[in-house]
XYZ file of C-alpha atoms in Angstrom:
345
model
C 0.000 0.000 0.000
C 1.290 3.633 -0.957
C 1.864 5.890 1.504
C -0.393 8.744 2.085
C 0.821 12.369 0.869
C 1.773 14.382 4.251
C -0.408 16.946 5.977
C 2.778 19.340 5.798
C 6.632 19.217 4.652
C 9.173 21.063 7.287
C 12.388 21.985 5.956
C 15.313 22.709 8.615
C 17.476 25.651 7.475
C 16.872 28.590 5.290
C 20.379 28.909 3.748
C 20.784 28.441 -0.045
C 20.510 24.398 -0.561
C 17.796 24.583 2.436
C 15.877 27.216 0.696
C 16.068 26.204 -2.666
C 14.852 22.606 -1.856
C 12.028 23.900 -0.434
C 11.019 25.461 -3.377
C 11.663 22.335 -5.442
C 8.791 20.710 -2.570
C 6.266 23.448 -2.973
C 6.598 23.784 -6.455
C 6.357 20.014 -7.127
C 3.439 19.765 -4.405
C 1.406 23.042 -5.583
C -1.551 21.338 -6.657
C -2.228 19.337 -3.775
C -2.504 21.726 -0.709
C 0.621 20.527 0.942
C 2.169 23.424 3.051
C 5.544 23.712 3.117
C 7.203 25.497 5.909
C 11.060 26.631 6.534
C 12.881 27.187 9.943
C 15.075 30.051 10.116
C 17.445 30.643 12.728
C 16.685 34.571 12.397
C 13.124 36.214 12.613
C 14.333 38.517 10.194
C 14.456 36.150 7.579
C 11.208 33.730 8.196
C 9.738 37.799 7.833
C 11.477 38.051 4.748
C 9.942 34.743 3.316
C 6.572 35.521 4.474
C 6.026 38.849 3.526
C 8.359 39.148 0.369
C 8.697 35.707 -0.572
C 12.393 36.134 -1.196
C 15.722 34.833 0.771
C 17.695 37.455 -0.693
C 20.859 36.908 1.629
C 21.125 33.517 -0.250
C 18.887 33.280 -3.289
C 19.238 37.322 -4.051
C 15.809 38.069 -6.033
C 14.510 34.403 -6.672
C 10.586 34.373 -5.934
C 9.383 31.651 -3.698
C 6.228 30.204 -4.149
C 3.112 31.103 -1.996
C 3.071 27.673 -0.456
C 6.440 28.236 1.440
C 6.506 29.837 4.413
C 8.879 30.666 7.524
C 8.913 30.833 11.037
C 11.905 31.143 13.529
C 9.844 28.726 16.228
C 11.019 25.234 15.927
C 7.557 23.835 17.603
C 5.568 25.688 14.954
C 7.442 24.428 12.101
C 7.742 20.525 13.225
C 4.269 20.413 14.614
C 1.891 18.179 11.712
C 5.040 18.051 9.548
C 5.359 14.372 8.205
C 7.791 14.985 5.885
C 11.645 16.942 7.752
C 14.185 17.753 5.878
C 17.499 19.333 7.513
C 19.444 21.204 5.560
C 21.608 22.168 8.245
C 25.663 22.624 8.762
C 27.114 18.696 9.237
C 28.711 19.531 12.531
C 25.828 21.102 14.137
C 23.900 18.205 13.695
C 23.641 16.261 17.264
C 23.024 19.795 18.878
C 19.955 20.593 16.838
C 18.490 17.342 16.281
C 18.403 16.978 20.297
C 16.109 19.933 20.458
C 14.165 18.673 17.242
C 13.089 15.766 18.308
C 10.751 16.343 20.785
C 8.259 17.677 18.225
C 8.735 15.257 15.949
C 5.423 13.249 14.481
C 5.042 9.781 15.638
C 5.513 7.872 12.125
C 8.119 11.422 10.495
C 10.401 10.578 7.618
C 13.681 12.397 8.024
C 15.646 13.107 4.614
C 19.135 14.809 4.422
C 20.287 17.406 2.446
C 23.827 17.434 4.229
C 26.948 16.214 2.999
C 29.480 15.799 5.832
C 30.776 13.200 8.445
C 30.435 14.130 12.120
C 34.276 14.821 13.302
C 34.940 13.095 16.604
C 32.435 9.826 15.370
C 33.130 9.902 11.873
C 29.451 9.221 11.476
C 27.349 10.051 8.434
C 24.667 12.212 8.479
C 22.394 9.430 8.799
C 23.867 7.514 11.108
C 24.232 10.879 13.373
C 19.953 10.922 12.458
C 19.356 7.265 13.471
C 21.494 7.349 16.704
C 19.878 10.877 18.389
C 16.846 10.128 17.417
C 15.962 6.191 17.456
C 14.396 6.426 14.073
C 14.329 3.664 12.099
C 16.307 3.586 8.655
C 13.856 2.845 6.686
C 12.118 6.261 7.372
C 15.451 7.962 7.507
C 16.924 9.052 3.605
C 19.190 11.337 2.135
C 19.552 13.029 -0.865
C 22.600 13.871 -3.088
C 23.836 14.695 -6.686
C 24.831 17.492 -8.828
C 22.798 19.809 -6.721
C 24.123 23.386 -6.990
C 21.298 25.928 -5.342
C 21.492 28.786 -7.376
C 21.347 27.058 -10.548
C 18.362 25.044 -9.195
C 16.698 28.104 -7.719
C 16.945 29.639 -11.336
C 14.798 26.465 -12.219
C 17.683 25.203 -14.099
C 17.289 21.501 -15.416
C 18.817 19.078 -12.808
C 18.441 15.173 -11.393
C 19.423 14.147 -8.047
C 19.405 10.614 -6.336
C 17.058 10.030 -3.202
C 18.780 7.138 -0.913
C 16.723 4.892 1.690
C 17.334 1.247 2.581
C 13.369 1.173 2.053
C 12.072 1.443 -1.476
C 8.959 2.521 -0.989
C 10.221 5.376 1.347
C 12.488 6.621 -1.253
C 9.814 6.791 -4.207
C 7.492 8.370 -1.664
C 10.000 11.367 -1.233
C 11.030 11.395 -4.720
C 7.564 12.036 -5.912
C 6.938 14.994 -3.383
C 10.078 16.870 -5.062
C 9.325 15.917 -8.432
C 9.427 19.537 -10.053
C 9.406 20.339 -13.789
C 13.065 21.048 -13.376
C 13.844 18.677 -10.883
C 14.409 15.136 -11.520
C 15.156 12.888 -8.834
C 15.946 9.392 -9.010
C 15.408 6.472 -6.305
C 18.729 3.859 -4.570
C 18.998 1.563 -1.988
C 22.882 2.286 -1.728
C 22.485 5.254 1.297
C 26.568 4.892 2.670
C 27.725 5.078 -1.709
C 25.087 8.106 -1.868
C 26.905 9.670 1.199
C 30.517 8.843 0.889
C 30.015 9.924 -2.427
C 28.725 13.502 -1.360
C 31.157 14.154 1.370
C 34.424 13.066 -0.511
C 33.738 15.112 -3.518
C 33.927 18.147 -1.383
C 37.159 17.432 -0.561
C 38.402 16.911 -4.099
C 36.831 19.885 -4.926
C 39.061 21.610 -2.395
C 41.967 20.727 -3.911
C 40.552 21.394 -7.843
C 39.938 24.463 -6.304
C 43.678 25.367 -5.190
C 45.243 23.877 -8.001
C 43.077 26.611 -9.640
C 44.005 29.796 -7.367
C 47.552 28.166 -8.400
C 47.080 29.143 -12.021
C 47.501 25.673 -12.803
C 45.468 23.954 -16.188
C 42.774 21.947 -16.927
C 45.172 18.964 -17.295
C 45.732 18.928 -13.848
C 42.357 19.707 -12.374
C 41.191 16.865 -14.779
C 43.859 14.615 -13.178
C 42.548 15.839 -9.951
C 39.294 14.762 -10.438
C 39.570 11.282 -12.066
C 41.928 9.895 -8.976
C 39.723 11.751 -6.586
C 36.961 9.491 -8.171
C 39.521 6.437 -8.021
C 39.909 7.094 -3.809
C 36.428 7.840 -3.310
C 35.496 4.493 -4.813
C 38.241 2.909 -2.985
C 36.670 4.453 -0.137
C 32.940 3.137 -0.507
C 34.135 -0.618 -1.701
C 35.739 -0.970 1.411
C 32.967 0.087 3.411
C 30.189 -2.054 1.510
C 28.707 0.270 -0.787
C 28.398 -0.611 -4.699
C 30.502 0.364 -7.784
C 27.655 1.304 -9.707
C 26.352 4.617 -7.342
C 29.813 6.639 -7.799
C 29.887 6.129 -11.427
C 25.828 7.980 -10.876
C 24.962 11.167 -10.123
C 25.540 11.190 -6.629
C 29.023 9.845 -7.445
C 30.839 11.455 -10.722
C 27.891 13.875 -11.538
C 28.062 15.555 -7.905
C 31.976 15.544 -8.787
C 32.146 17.223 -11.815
C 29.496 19.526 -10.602
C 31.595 20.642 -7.702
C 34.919 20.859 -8.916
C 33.860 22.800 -11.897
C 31.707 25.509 -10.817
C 32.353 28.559 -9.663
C 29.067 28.455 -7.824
C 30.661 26.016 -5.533
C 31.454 26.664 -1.819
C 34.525 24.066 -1.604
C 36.156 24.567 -5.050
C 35.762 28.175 -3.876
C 37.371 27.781 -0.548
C 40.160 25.874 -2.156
C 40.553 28.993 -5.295
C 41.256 31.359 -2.144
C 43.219 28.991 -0.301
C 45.415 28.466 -3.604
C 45.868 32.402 -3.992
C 47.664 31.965 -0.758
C 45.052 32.993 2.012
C 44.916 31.776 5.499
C 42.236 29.317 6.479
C 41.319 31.500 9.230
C 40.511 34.350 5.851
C 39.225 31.840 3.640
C 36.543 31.366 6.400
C 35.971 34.811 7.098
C 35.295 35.833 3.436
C 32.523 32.764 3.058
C 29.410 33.556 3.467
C 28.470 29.736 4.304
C 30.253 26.609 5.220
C 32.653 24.630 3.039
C 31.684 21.570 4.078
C 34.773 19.663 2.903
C 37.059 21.710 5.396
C 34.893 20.457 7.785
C 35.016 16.833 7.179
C 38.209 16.305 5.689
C 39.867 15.081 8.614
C 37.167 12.592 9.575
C 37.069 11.210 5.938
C 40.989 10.942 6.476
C 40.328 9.137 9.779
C 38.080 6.918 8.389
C 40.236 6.128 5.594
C 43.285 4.849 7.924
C 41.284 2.943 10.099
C 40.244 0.823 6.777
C 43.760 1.037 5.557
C 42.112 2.603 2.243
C 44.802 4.929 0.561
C 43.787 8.623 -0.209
C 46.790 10.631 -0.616
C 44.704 13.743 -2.471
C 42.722 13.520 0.656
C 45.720 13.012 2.923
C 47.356 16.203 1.106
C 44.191 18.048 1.722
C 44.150 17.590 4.999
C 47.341 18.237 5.764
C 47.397 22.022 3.872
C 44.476 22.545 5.924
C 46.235 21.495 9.360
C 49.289 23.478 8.022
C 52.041 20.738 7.280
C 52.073 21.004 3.965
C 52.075 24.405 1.673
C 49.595 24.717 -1.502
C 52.831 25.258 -3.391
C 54.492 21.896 -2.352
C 50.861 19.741 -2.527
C 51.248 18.938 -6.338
C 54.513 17.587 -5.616
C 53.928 15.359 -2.837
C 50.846 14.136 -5.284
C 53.488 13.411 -8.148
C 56.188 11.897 -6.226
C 53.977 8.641 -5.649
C 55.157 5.637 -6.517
C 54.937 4.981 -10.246
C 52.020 2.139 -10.790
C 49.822 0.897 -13.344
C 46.594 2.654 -13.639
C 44.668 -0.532 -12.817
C 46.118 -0.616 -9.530
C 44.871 2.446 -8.493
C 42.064 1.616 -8.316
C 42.114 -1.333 -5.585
């Protein structure tokens, strides 16, 4: 039997992706009285939404549809909502789902926007989901892909991947966010959907200094076919399948983020190769690199499988300050010669 529509669709966080999805929901829900409504950490912008239908801090003068609106009140927003989606930074996580989840609906579907592991646990998002809140997996999914929010908010063409160990779950949410410019596609592979989100932000870190380097499209091509070779390294050896990074959540969120300017992590790593400080790399964004976040955890995580990722490893270690921008290329180059077959075991 088919799950009923729900009586209302929460979305947690009004920054960019947050925003943007929402529209995707009311859009793709506008003809069947579903409200959709968005927290937002500050009053001033859940006023903004509601009485100018615009998040112009994030989406500058995209028009949101009447069926969105805001509120700053976390009870008012998750009360009747059977549908939550978070679309909140990966390390904040824990803290805000523990005040969440007291107004949670009995029978709620949680689905993830975010793309990070949780430092300290090395948890993905929805492991961090299932072990605050006790809800089950198959009503907890996540959703990844080529997904950048400005071009989606323009009502751009895109297709995205909705993950959930339960099929019917994921078809459920992929037909509330059907849009006319929003495909989204359905997989039972939720740890190859995340790994694959998280890692590319990493890789697009370093696409993104090789960049602020000056440096061609050779290398940033080079880049971004062995940072698909470690990813998949990555997800084999933790039990997910071949077949999801060579999909959109895999080499199409990739290219997507190592290519575009629109993108938070290749533009961290731009500033970072121009030869700015962390410290003013996060100062000048606006919103959080995720990859900067989690690139020590995926490193972590990595080691304790004994899966090699040395454009990972030299990531991380720019970012911790052992190893210059300059010399990163280098270290890269200096491997070991090997077949290419080989690197990808």
């Amino acid at each position: 039997m088919s799950k009923p529509l729900p009586r209302k669709i929460a979305v947690m966080g009004a920054g960019s992706w947050g925003t943007t999805f929402a529209k995707v929901l009311a859009d793709a829900v506008s003809d069947q009285d579903i409200p959709v409504q968005i927290w937002a950490r500050r009053e001033e912008a859940a006023r903004e939404i509601n009485e100018r239908h615009t998040n112009s801090r994030y989406l500058r003068d995209t028009k949101l549809p009447a069926n969105i609106s805001a509120s700053a009140q976390i009870a008012e927003v998750l009360t009747g909502a059977d549908l939550v989606v978070l679309a909140i930074p990966a390390q904040s996580l824990s803290e805000e789902l523990a005040k969440f989840v007291q107004y949670f609906e009995q029978d709620v579907v949680l689905l993830s926007l975010m793309k990070g592991l949780e430092r300290g646990t090395d948890l993905r998002m929805s492991e961090v989901m299932a072990e605050v809140t006790g809800i089950p997996a198959d009503r907890i999914a996540v959703l990844s892909g080529p997904n950048l929010a400005m071009e989606i908010a323009r009502e751009q063409p895109t297709a995205s991947v909705v993950a959930c160990s339960d099929a019917q779950t994921a078809h459920w949410i992929a037909q509330l966010c059907s849009a006319p410019y929003f495909r989204p596609y359905t997989n039972d592979d939720v740890l190859g959907v995340e790994l694959g989100g998280i890692v590319k932000n990493i890789i697009a870190l370093a696409v993104g200094m090789c960049d602020g380097m000056g440096m061609g499209d050779n290398t940033k091509s080079t880049v971004i076919t062995r940072g698909l070779a470690e990813t998949t390294r990555l997800v084999l050896a933790l039990g997910g399948r071949l077949e999801t990074l060579s999909g959109l959540s895999g080499l199409g969120d990739l290219v997507a983020t190592c290519s575009s300017s629109l993108s938070r992590n290749n533009t961290a790593g731009r500033l970072l190769g121009q030869g700015l400080f962390l410290e003013e790399v996060n100062d000048r964004m606006s919103q959080t690199a995720e990859g900067i976040k989690s690139a020590r955890a995926v490193l972590d995580l990595s080691v304790s499988h004994q899966v090699d990722m040395p454009i990972t490893e030299s990531v991380v270690m720019v970012l911790e300050g052992k190893l210059s921008v300059e010399n990163m290329a280098e270290r890269l180059l200096s491997r070991e010669l090997k077949s290419e077959g080989e690197l990808q075991k």
